[in-house]
Short mmCIF file of C-alpha atoms and ligand atoms in Angstrom, two decimals:
data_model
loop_
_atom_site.label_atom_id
_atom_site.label_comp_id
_atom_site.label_asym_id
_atom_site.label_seq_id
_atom_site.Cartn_x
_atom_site.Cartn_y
_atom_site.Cartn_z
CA UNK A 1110 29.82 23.77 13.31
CA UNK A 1111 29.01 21.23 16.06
CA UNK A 1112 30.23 17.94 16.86
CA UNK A 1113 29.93 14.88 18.88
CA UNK A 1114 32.80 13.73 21.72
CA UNK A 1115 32.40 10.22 22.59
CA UNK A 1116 33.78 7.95 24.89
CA UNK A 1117 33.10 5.00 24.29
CA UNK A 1118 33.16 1.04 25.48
CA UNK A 1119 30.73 1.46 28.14
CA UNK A 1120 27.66 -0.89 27.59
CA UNK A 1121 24.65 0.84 27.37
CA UNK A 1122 21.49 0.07 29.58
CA UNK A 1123 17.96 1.39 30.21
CA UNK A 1124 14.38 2.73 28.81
CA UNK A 1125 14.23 5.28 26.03
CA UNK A 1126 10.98 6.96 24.59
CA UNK A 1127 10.72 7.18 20.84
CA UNK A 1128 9.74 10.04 19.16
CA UNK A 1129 7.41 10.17 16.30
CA UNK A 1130 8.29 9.29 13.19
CA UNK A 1131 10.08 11.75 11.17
CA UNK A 1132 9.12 10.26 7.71
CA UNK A 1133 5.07 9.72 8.95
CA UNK A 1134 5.24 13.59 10.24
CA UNK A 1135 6.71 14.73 6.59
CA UNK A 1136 4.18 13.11 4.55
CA UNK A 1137 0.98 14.07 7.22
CA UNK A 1138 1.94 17.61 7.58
CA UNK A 1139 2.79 17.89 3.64
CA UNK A 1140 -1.38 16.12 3.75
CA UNK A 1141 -2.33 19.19 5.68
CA UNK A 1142 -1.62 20.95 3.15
CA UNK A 1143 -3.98 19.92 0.67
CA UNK A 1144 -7.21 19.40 3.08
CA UNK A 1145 -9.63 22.23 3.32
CA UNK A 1146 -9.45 22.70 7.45
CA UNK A 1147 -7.32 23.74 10.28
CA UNK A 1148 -6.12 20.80 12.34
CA UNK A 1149 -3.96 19.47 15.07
CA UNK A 1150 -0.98 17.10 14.31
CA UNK A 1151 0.57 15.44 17.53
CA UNK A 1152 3.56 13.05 18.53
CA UNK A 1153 5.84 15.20 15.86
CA UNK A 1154 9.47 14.75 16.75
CA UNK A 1155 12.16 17.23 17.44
CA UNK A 1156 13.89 17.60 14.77
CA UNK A 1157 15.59 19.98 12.12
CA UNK A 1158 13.58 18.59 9.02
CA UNK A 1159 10.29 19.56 10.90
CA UNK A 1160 11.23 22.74 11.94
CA UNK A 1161 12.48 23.56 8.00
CA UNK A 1162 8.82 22.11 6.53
CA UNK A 1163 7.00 24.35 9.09
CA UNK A 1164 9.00 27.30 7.92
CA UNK A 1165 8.50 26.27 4.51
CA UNK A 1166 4.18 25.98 5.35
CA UNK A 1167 4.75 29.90 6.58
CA UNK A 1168 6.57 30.74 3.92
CA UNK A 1169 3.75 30.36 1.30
CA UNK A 1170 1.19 31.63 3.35
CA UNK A 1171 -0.50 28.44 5.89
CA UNK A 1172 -1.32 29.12 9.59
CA UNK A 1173 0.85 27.26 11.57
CA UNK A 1174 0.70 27.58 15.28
CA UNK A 1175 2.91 25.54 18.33
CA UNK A 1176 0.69 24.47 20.94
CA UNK A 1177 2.60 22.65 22.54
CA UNK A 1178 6.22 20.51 22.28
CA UNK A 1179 5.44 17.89 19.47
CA UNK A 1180 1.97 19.53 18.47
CA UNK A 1181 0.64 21.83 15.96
CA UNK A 1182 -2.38 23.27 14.53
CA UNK A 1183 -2.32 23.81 11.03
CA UNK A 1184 -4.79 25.89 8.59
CA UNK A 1185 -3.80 25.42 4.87
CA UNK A 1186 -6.40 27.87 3.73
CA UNK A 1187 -4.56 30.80 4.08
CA UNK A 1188 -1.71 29.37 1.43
CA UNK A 1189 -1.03 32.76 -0.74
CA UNK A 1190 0.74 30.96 -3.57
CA UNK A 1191 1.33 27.78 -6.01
CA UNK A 1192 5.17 28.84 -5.98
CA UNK A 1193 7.58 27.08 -3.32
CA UNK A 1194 10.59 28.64 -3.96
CA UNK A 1195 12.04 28.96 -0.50
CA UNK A 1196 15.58 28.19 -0.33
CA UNK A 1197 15.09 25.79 2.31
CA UNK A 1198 13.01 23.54 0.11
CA UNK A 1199 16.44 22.02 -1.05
CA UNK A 1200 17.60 21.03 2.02
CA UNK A 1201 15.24 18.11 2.76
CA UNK A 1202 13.85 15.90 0.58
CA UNK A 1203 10.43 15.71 2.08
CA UNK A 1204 10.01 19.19 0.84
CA UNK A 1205 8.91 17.03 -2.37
CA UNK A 1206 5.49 16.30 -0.92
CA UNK A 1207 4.46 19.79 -1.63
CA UNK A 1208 4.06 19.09 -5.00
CA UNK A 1209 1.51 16.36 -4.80
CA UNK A 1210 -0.60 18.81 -2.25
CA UNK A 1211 -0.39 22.20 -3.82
CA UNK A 1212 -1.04 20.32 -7.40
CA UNK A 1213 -4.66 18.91 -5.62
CA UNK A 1214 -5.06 22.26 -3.90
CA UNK A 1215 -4.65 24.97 -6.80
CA UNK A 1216 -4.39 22.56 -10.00
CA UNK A 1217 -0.71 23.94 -10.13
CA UNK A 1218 2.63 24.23 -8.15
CA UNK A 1219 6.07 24.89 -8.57
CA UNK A 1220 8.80 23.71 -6.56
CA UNK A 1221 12.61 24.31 -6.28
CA UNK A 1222 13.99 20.68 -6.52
CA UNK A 1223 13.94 18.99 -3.04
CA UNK A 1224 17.01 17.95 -1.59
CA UNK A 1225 17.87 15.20 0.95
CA UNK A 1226 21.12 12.39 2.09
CA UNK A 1227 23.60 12.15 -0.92
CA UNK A 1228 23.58 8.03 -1.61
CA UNK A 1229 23.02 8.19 -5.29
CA UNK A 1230 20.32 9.65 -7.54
CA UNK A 1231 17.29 10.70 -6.07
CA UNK A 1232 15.13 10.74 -8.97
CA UNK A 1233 11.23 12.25 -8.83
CA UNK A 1234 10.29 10.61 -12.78
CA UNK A 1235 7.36 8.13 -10.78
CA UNK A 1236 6.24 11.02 -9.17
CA UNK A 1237 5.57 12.98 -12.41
CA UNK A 1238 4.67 9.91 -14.03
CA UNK A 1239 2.19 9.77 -11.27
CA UNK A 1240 0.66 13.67 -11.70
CA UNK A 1241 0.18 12.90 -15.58
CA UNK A 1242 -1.89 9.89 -14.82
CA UNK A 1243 -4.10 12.41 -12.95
CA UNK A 1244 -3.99 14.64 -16.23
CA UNK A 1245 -1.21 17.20 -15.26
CA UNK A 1246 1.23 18.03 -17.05
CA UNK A 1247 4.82 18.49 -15.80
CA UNK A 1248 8.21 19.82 -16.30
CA UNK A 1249 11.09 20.42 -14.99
CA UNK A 1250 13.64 23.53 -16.06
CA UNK A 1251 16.05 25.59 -13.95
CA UNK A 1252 15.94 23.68 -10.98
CA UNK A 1253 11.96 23.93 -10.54
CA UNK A 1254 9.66 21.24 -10.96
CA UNK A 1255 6.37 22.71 -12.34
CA UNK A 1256 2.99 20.93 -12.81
CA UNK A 1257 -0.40 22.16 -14.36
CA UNK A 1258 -3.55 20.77 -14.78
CA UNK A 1259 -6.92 22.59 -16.13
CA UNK A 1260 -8.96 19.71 -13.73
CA UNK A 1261 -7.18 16.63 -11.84
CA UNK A 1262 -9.02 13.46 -12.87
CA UNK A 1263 -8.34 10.13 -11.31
CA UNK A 1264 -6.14 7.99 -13.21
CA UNK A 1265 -4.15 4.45 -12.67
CA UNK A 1266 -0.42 4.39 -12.29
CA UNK A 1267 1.96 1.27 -11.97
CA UNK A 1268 5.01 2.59 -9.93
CA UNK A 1269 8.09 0.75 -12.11
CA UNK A 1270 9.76 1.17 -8.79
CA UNK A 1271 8.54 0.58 -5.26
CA UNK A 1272 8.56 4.63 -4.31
CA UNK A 1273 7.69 5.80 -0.92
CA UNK A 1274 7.54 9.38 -2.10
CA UNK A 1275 5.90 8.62 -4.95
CA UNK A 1276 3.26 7.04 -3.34
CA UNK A 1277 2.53 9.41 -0.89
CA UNK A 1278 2.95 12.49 -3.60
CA UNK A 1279 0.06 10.71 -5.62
CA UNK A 1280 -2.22 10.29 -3.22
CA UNK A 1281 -1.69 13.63 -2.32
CA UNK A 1282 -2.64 14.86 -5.49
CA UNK A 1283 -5.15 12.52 -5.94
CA UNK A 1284 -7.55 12.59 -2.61
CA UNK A 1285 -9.70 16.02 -4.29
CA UNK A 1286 -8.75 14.42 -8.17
CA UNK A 1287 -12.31 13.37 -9.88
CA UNK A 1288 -12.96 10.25 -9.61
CA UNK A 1289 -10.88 7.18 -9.12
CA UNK A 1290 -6.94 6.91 -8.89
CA UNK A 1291 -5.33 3.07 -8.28
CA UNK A 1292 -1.58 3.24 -7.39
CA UNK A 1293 -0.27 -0.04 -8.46
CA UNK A 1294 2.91 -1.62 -6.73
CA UNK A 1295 2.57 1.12 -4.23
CA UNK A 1296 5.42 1.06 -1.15
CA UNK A 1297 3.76 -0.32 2.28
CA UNK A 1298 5.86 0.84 4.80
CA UNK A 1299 4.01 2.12 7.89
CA UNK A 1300 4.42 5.61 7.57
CA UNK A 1301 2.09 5.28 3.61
CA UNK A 1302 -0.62 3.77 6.12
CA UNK A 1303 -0.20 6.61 8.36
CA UNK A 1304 -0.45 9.28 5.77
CA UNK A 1305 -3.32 7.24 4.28
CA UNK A 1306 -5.24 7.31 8.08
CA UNK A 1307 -4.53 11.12 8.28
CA UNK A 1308 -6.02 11.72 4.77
CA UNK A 1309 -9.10 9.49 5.90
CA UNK A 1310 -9.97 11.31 9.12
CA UNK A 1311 -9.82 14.67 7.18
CA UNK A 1312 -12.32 12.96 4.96
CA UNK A 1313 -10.61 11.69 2.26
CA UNK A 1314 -11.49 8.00 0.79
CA UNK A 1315 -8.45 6.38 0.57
CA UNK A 1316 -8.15 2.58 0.75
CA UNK A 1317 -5.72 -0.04 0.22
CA UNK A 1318 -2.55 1.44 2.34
CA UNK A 1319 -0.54 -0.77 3.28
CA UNK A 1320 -1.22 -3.35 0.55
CA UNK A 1321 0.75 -3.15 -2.88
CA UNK A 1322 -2.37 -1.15 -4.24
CA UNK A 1323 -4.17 2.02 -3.21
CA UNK A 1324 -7.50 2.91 -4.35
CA UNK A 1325 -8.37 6.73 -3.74
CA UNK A 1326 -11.86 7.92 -4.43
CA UNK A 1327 -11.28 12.16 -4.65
CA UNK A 1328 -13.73 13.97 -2.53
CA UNK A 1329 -13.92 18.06 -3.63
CA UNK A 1330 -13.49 19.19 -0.19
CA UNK A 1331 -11.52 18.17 3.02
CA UNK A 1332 -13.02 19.46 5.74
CA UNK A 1333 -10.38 18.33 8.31
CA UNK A 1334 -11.11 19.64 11.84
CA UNK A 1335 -9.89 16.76 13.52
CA UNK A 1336 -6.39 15.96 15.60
CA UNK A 1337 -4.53 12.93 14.38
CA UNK A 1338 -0.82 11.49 16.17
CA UNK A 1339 1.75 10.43 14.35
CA UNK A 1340 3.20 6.97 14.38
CA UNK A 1341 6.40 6.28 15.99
CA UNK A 1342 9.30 6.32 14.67
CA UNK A 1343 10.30 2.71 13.38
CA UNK A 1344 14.13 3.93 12.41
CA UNK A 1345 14.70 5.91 15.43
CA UNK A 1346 13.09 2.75 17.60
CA UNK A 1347 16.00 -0.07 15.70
CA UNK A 1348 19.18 2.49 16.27
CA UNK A 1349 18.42 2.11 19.73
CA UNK A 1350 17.66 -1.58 19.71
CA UNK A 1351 20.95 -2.40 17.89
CA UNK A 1352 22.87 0.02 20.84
CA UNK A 1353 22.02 -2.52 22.93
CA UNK A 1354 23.83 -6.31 21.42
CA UNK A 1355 26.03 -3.51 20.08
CA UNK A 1356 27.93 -2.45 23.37
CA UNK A 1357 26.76 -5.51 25.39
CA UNK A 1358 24.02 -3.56 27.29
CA UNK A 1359 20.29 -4.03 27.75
CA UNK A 1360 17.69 -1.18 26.08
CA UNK A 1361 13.67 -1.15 26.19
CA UNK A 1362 12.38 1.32 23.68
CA UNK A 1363 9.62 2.05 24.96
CA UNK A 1364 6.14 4.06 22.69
CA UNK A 1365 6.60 1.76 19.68
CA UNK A 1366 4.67 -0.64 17.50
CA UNK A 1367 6.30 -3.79 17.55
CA UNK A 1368 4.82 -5.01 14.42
CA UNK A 1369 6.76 -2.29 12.38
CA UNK A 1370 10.05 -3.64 14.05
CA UNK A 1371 9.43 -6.64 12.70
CA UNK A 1372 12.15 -6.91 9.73
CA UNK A 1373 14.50 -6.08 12.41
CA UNK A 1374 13.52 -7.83 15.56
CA UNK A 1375 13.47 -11.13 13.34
CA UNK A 1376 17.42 -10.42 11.95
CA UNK A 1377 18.62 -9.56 15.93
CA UNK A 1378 17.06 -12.87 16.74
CA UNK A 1379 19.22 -14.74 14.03
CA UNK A 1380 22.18 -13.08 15.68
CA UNK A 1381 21.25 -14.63 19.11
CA UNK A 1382 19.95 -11.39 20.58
CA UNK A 1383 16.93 -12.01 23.15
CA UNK A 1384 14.11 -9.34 21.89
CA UNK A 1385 11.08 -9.39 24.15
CA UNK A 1386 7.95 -7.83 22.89
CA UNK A 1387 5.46 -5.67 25.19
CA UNK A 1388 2.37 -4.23 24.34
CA UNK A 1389 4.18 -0.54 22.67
CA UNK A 1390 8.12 -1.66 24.38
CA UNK A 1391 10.91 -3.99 22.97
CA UNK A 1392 14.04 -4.63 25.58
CA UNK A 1393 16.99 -6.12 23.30
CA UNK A 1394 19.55 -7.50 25.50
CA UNK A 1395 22.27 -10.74 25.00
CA UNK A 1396 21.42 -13.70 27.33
CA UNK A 1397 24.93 -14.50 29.65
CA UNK A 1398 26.72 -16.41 27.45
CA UNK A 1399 25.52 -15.46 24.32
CA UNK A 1400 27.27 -14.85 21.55
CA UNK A 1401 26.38 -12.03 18.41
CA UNK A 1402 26.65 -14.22 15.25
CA UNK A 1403 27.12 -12.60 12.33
CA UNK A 1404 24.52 -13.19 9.45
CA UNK A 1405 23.12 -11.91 6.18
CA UNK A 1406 20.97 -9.15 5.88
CA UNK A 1407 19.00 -7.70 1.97
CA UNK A 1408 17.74 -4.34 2.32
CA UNK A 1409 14.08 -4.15 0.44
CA UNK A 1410 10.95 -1.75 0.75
CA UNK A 1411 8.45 -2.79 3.73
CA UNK A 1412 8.03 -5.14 4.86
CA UNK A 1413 11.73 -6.25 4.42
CA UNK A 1414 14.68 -5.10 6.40
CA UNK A 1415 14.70 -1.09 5.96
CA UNK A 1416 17.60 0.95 4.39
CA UNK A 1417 17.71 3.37 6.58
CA UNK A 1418 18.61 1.02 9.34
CA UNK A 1419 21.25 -0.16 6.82
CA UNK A 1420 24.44 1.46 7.97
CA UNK A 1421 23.58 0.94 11.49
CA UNK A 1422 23.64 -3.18 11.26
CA UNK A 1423 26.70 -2.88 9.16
CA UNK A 1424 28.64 -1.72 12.55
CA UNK A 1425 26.89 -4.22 14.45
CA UNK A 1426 28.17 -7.15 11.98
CA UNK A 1427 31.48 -5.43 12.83
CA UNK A 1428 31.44 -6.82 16.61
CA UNK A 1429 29.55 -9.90 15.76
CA UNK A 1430 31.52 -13.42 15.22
CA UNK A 1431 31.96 -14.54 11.89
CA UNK A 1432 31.46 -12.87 8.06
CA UNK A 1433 28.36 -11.12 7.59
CA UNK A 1434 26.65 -9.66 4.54
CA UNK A 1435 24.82 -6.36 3.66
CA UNK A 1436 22.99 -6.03 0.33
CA UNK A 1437 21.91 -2.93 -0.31
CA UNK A 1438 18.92 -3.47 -2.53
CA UNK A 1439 17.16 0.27 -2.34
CA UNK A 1440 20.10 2.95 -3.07
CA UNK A 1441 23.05 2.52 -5.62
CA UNK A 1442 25.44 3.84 -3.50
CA UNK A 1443 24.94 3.79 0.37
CA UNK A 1444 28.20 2.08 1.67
CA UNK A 1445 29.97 5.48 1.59
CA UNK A 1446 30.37 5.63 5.13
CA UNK A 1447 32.18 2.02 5.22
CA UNK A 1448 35.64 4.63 4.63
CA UNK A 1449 35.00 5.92 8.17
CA UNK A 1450 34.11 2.31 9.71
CA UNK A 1451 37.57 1.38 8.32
CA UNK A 1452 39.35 3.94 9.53
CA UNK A 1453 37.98 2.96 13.40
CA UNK A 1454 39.62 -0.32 12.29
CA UNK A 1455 36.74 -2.50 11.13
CA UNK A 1456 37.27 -5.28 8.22
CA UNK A 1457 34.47 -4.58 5.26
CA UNK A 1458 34.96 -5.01 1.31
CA UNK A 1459 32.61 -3.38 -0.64
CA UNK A 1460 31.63 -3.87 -4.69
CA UNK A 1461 28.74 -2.18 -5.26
CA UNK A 1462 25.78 -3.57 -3.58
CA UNK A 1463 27.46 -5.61 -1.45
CA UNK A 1464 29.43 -5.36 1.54
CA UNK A 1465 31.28 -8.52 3.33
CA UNK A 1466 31.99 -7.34 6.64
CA UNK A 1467 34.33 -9.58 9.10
CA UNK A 1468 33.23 -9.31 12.54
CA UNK A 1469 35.11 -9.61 15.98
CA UNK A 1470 36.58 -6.38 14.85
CA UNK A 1471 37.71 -3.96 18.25
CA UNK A 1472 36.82 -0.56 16.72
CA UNK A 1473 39.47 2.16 17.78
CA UNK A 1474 38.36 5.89 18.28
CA UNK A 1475 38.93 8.42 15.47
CA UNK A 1476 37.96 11.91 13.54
CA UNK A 1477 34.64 10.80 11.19
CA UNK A 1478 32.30 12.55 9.91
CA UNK A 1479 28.64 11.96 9.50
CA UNK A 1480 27.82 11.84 5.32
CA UNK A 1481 24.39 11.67 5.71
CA UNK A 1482 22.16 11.60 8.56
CA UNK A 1483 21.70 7.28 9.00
CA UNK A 1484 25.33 6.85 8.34
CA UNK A 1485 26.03 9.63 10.95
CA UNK A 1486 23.93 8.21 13.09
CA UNK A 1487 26.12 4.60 12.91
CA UNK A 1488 29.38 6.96 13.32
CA UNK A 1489 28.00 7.31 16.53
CA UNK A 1490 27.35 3.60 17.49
CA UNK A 1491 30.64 3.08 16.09
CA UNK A 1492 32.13 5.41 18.72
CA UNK A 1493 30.05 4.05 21.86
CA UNK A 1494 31.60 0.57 20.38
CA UNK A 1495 35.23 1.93 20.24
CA UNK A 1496 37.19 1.83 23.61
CA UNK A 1497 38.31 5.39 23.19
CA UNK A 1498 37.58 8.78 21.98
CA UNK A 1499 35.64 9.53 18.40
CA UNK A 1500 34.78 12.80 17.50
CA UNK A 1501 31.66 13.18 15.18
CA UNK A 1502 31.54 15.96 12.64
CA UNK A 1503 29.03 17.49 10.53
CA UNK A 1504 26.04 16.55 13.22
CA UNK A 1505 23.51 18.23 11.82
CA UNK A 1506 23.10 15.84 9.63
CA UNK A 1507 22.27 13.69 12.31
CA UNK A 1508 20.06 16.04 13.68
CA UNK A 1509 17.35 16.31 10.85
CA UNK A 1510 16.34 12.99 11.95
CA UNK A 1511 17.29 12.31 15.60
CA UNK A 1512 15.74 14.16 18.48
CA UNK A 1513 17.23 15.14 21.86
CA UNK A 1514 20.11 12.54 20.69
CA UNK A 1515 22.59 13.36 23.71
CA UNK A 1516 20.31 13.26 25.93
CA UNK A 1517 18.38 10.02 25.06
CA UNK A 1518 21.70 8.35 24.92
CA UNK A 1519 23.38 9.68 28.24
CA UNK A 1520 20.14 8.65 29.74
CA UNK A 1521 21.70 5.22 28.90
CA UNK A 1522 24.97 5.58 30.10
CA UNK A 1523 26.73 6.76 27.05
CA UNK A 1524 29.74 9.37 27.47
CA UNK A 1525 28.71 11.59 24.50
CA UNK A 1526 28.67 15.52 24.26
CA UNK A 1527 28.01 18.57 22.18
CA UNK A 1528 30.98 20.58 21.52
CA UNK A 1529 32.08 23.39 18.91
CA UNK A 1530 34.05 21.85 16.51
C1 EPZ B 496 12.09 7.75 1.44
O1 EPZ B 496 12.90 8.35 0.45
C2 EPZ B 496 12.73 8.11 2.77
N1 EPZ B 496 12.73 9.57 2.91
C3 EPZ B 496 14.16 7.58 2.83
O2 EPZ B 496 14.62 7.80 4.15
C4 EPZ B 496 14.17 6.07 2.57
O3 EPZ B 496 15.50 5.63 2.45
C5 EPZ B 496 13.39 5.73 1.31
O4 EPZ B 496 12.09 6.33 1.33
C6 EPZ B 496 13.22 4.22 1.14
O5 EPZ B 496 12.53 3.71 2.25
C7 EPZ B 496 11.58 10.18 3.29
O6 EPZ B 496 10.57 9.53 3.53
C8 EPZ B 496 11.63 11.67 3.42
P1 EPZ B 496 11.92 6.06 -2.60
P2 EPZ B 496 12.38 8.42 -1.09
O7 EPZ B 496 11.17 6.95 -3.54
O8 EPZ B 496 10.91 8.62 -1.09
C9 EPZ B 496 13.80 5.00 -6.82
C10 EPZ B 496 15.87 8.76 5.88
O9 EPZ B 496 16.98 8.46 6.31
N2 EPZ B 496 12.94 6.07 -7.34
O10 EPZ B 496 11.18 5.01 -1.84
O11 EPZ B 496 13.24 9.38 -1.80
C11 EPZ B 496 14.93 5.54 -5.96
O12 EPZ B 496 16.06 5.90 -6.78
C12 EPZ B 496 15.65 8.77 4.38
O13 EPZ B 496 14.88 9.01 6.59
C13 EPZ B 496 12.84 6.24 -8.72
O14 EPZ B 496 13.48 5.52 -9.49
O15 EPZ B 496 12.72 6.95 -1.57
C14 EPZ B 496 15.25 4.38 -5.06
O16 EPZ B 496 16.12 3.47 -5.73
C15 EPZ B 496 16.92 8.49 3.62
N3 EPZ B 496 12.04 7.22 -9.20
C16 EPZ B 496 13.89 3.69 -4.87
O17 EPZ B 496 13.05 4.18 -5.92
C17 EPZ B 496 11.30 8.04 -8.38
O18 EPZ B 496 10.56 8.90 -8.88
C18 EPZ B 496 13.23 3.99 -3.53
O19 EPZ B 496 13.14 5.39 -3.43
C19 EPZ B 496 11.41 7.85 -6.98
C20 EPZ B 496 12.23 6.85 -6.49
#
């Protein structure tokens, strides 16, 4: 087991590259899957979640070669089986796509039920609900999710829920369906679109993504052949935004879309952070004599202000002046970590989707643990907030989602390292 050492209280200052987006690179290389070509997917970052997906693609039989760091060529058409029972599958949740593609590809699939962070119940009934529009049936028994159909045929489906995953697992399943599918009240957040861009230049007919609904016109065949880069990645991009009003520093993330930081940049402005936008860069910094004010923030599906970057603005209302709020809107129960942040010495009250958190708080150093890998992630701001040591355990969590994390943030001045724990 590994852990973080931190010292922290040092403000933190300089240009980081984001990687690509971990959530865009699950759902395009879960695509590849279902299209009828090899191809090349770029930008991918380094992270444990890839590497487990890509072991999961060999597993069950698809060509998957490195080419290079970040890059891979993929060839679906070697795929031996309909059966993903790979122990692995459990410990991601994006494993979940692979229903959606091996359902378009063979008409059938079964898959060991996905895993992913603990914040409450993780329920797949939209994506089913999904597959039987499209005329499969589904079930799930022993763990497995299995789904059948004698011919996919397009179908509408109203998502009672705003679902990323379902979204993406439909139009996975639906791109080689016949005929039409509409996904109604479909989720918008940049990485559908990119999944929906992928699909399109392996010659798929999907239109619609980013809008509330999706109109896929299945094609037979996919015959792919092309390279396509992954977006950015818009969580990975605000963690290091916030480390910057967060230890009184001043950070550019640099190989982002600044229209998919939008729901944040807005909320750092309201707490009298100066955010300047460049071209694919965003430097956060506090002007001399400004102040962090505390203020409200209401998680909700794109384009509202994220989850994941949920726990990670909770520690910033810590150091901010005045009573902020956090309403969790997405997951029942994602204020787990606030235990930790209390422990370190900051002043939150929590009932159930809402946490009051009183700011000016001077975090202390202390033994945490990451629960999940976004609330590990704000461990760690918490630390490079607190004027002493905190020790991070249980990084890997932090890991599945955050590349070459020591090293981006020494890079920036941090006092963080690696040890056995
Ligand atoms: C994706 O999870 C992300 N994971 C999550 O990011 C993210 O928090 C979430 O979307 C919301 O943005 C991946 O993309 C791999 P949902 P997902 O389906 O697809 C309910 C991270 O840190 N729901 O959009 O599982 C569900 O209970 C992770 O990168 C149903 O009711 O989320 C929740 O309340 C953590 N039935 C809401 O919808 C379903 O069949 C949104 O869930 C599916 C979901």
């Amino acid at each position: 087991m590994h852990s973080y050492m931190i010292e922290g209280g040092q403000p933190l200052n300089g240009h980081v590259r984001i990687g690509g987006s971990k959530n865009a690179s699950l759902a395009v290389l879960s695509a590849a899957m279902a299209i009828d070509g090899p191809c090349v997917i770029e930008n991918l970052p380094a992270i444990s979640d890839i590497e487990i997906l890509l072991e999961i693609f060999s597993d069950i039989g698809a060509t998957v070669e490195y080419i290079r760091p970040g890059a891979v060529r993929i060839d679906a058409r070697t795929i031996n089986t309909h059966e993903v029972l790979h122990d692995r599958v459990t410990e991601l949740r994006g494993s979940y796509y692979l229903l959606g593609a091996l359902l378009g590809r063979f008409g059938k699939v079964a898959l060991r039920m996905p895993g992913g962070c603990d914040f409450g119940v993780r329920p797949i009934d939209l994506h089913l609900k999904g597959f039987q529009a499209l005329g499969a049936k589904t079930e799930v028994a022993h763990g497995i999710v299995s789904c059948q159909a004698e011919e996919l045929t397009g179908g509408g489906v109203f998502l009672d829920t705003v679902s990323v995953g379902a979204t993406v697992n439909i139009m996975l399943a639906a791109v080689k369906a016949k005929g039409k599918t509409v996904i109604d009240n479909a989720a918008r957040e940049p990485h559908i679109v990119d999944v929906a861009n992928f699909l399109n230049a392996m010659g798929a007919d999907v239109r619609g993504a980013g809008t509330d609904v999706i109109r896929i016109n299945g094609r037979p065949t996919l015959p792919a052949n092309q390279e396509y880069t992954v977006i950015p990645d818009q969580i990975e991009a605000g963690t290091y935004m916030m480390l910057a009003p967060l230890t009184g520093g001043d950070i550019t993330v640099e190989g982002v879309i600044p229209k998919h930081m939008e729901p944040l940049s807005a909320k750092l402005m309201e707490m009298g952070v100066t955010v300047e936008e460049g071209e694919d860069s965003i430097r956060c910094y506090l002007k001399e004599g400004s102040k962090l004010k505390a203020t409200s923030f209401k998680t909700m599906p794109y384009p509202g202000f994220p989850t994941d970057l949920q726990p990670q603005a909770t520690v910033l209302l810590c150091v901010a002046e005045g009573t902020g709020r956090m309403i969790e809107n997405v997951w029942e129960n994602r204020f787990q970590y606030v235990d930790a942040l209390r422990m370190m010495g900051a002043n939150i009250i929590t009932s159930g989707r809402l946490a009051v958190v009183q700011g000016n708080s001077h975090l202390t150093g202390s033994r945490i643990t990451a629960r999940d890998l976004r609330a590990g992630a704000a461990m760690v701001m918490a630390g490079l907030a607190a004027k002493e040591t905190t020790e991070v355990l249980d990084i890997n969590r932090i890991e599945r989602g955050y590349e070459y994390f020591v090293d981006k943030l020494t890079r920036l001045g941090a006092k963080i390292e690696r040890v056995e724990s």
